[in-house]
Amino acid sequence: MSSKEEDSSEILTTRRGLLKGLFTFLGALGLGSILYGLYGFLARGEGVYSSVEISLSKIQLGSAHLFQFGGSPAILIHEEEEVYEAFSLVCTHLGCTVVWNPEKKEFHCPCHDGIFDVNGKVLSGPPPSPLEQWKVKMDGEKVLVG
Ligand code: FES
């Protein structure tokens, strides 16, 4: 074999090795991304809807209680006797966190001035849909959300 042929063969082997290594690396990266995404999905509790228990002692008449539900900010409002309502505080426009205003009995989104009423319905601004609302059930001295 001539020196030129040996060089060419060596380059080919090196390229093959490089490509093989590159594909192995990309494959590992892809698998890692999938596993990381799956971990994030499960860690946030999305897709696994469970209920949250809130003690009645934490929420007097006319007050609200902030909590996390499925990894997102949420609120339980107690505006009427025996009536509890739970909402996601994630704005339906671009996902900012809305703020409950107990005096006005409205939710306000500070990002683009979206306003929702006490039932989560859009009053004004760009949000395309109401705030997500979850079922609430009384269970003795607790309120179950979800
Ligand atoms: S993100 Fe709430 S109004 Fe735009």
Coordinates of C-alpha atoms and ligand atoms in Angstrom, one line a residue:
M1 CA 0.0 0.0 0.0
S2 CA 1.4 3.4 -0.9
S3 CA 1.8 6.1 1.6
K4 CA -1.0 8.1 -0.1
E5 CA -3.4 5.2 0.2
E6 CA -2.6 4.8 3.9
D7 CA -3.2 8.5 4.5
S8 CA -6.5 8.3 2.7
S9 CA -7.5 5.2 4.6
E10 CA -6.5 6.8 7.9
I11 CA -8.6 9.9 7.1
L12 CA -11.6 7.7 6.2
T13 CA -11.3 5.8 9.5
T14 CA -10.9 9.0 11.4
R15 CA -14.0 10.5 9.7
R16 CA -16.0 7.4 10.5
G17 CA -14.9 7.5 14.1
L18 CA -15.7 11.1 14.3
L19 CA -19.2 10.6 12.8
K20 CA -19.8 7.6 15.0
G21 CA -18.8 9.6 18.0
L22 CA -20.9 12.6 16.9
F23 CA -24.0 10.4 16.4
T24 CA -23.5 8.7 19.7
F25 CA -23.2 12.1 21.4
L26 CA -26.3 13.4 19.7
G27 CA -28.2 10.3 20.5
A28 CA -27.2 10.6 24.2
L29 CA -28.1 14.3 24.1
G30 CA -31.5 13.5 22.6
L31 CA -32.2 10.7 25.1
G32 CA -31.1 13.0 27.9
S33 CA -33.4 15.8 26.7
I34 CA -36.3 13.4 26.6
L35 CA -35.6 12.1 30.1
Y36 CA -35.1 15.6 31.5
G37 CA -38.3 16.8 30.0
L38 CA -40.2 13.8 31.4
Y39 CA -38.6 14.4 34.8
G40 CA -39.7 18.1 34.7
F41 CA -43.2 17.1 33.7
L42 CA -43.6 14.6 36.5
A43 CA -41.9 16.8 39.1
R44 CA -44.3 19.6 38.4
G45 CA -47.2 17.2 39.0
E46 CA -48.7 18.0 35.6
G47 CA -50.7 15.2 34.2
V48 CA -51.1 13.8 37.7
Y49 CA -54.1 15.6 39.0
S50 CA -54.4 15.0 42.7
S51 CA -56.3 17.0 45.3
V52 CA -55.0 19.5 47.8
E53 CA -56.3 19.7 51.3
I54 CA -56.7 23.1 53.0
S55 CA -57.8 23.4 56.6
L56 CA -60.9 25.5 57.1
S57 CA -59.0 27.4 59.9
K58 CA -56.8 28.9 57.2
I59 CA -59.6 30.5 55.3
Q60 CA -62.0 32.7 57.2
L61 CA -65.1 34.2 55.6
G62 CA -64.0 37.1 53.3
S63 CA -60.5 35.9 53.0
A64 CA -58.4 34.0 50.4
H65 CA -55.7 31.4 50.7
L66 CA -52.8 31.0 48.3
F67 CA -51.4 27.5 47.5
Q68 CA -49.7 25.5 44.8
F69 CA -51.7 23.1 42.6
G70 CA -50.0 21.0 40.1
G71 CA -46.9 23.2 40.4
S72 CA -48.8 26.4 39.6
P73 CA -49.9 29.2 41.9
A74 CA -53.6 29.0 42.9
I75 CA -56.0 30.6 45.2
L76 CA -59.0 29.5 47.3
I77 CA -61.5 32.2 47.9
H78 CA -64.2 32.2 50.6
E79 CA -66.5 35.1 49.8
E80 CA -69.8 33.6 51.0
E81 CA -70.8 31.4 53.8
E82 CA -70.1 27.8 52.9
V83 CA -68.9 28.8 49.4
Y84 CA -65.3 28.2 48.5
E85 CA -63.9 28.6 45.0
A86 CA -60.5 27.7 43.7
F87 CA -58.7 29.2 40.7
S88 CA -55.4 29.0 39.0
L89 CA -53.5 32.3 39.2
V90 CA -52.0 31.7 35.8
C91 CA -53.2 34.2 33.3
T92 CA -54.8 32.7 30.2
H93 CA -53.1 35.3 28.0
L94 CA -49.4 34.6 28.3
G95 CA -49.1 32.9 31.6
C96 CA -48.3 35.7 34.1
T97 CA -49.4 35.3 37.6
V98 CA -52.6 37.3 38.3
V99 CA -53.2 39.0 41.7
W100 CA -56.4 38.8 43.7
N101 CA -57.8 42.2 44.7
P102 CA -60.2 41.6 47.6
E103 CA -61.6 45.2 47.7
K104 CA -62.6 45.1 44.0
K105 CA -63.2 41.4 44.0
E106 CA -61.2 41.0 40.8
F107 CA -58.1 39.4 39.6
H108 CA -55.6 41.7 37.9
C109 CA -52.8 40.6 35.6
P110 CA -49.9 43.0 35.8
C111 CA -48.4 42.0 32.5
H112 CA -51.1 43.4 30.1
D113 CA -53.8 44.7 32.4
G114 CA -56.1 41.7 32.0
I115 CA -58.9 41.7 34.5
F116 CA -61.0 38.8 35.6
D117 CA -64.1 38.9 37.9
V118 CA -64.6 36.9 41.1
N119 CA -65.7 33.9 39.0
G120 CA -62.6 34.0 36.9
K121 CA -64.5 35.4 33.8
V122 CA -62.6 37.9 31.7
L123 CA -63.8 41.5 32.2
S124 CA -61.2 43.3 30.1
G125 CA -57.8 43.0 28.4
P126 CA -56.3 40.4 26.2
P127 CA -56.9 37.1 28.0
P128 CA -58.8 34.8 25.7
S129 CA -60.5 32.7 28.3
P130 CA -61.5 32.6 32.0
L131 CA -59.1 31.6 34.7
E132 CA -59.0 27.8 35.2
Q133 CA -61.3 26.8 38.1
W134 CA -61.1 23.6 40.1
K135 CA -63.7 21.7 41.9
V136 CA -63.9 22.2 45.6
K137 CA -65.4 19.8 48.1
M138 CA -66.0 20.1 51.8
D139 CA -64.6 17.3 53.9
G140 CA -65.1 17.9 57.6
E141 CA -62.7 20.6 58.7
K142 CA -61.0 20.6 55.4
V143 CA -61.6 21.8 51.8
L144 CA -60.4 19.5 49.1
V145 CA -59.4 21.2 45.8
G146 CA -59.1 19.2 42.6
Ligands
FES1 S1 -50.3 37.7 30.5 FE1 -52.0 38.4 31.5 S2 -52.9 39.9 30.3 FE2 -51.2 39.2 29.2

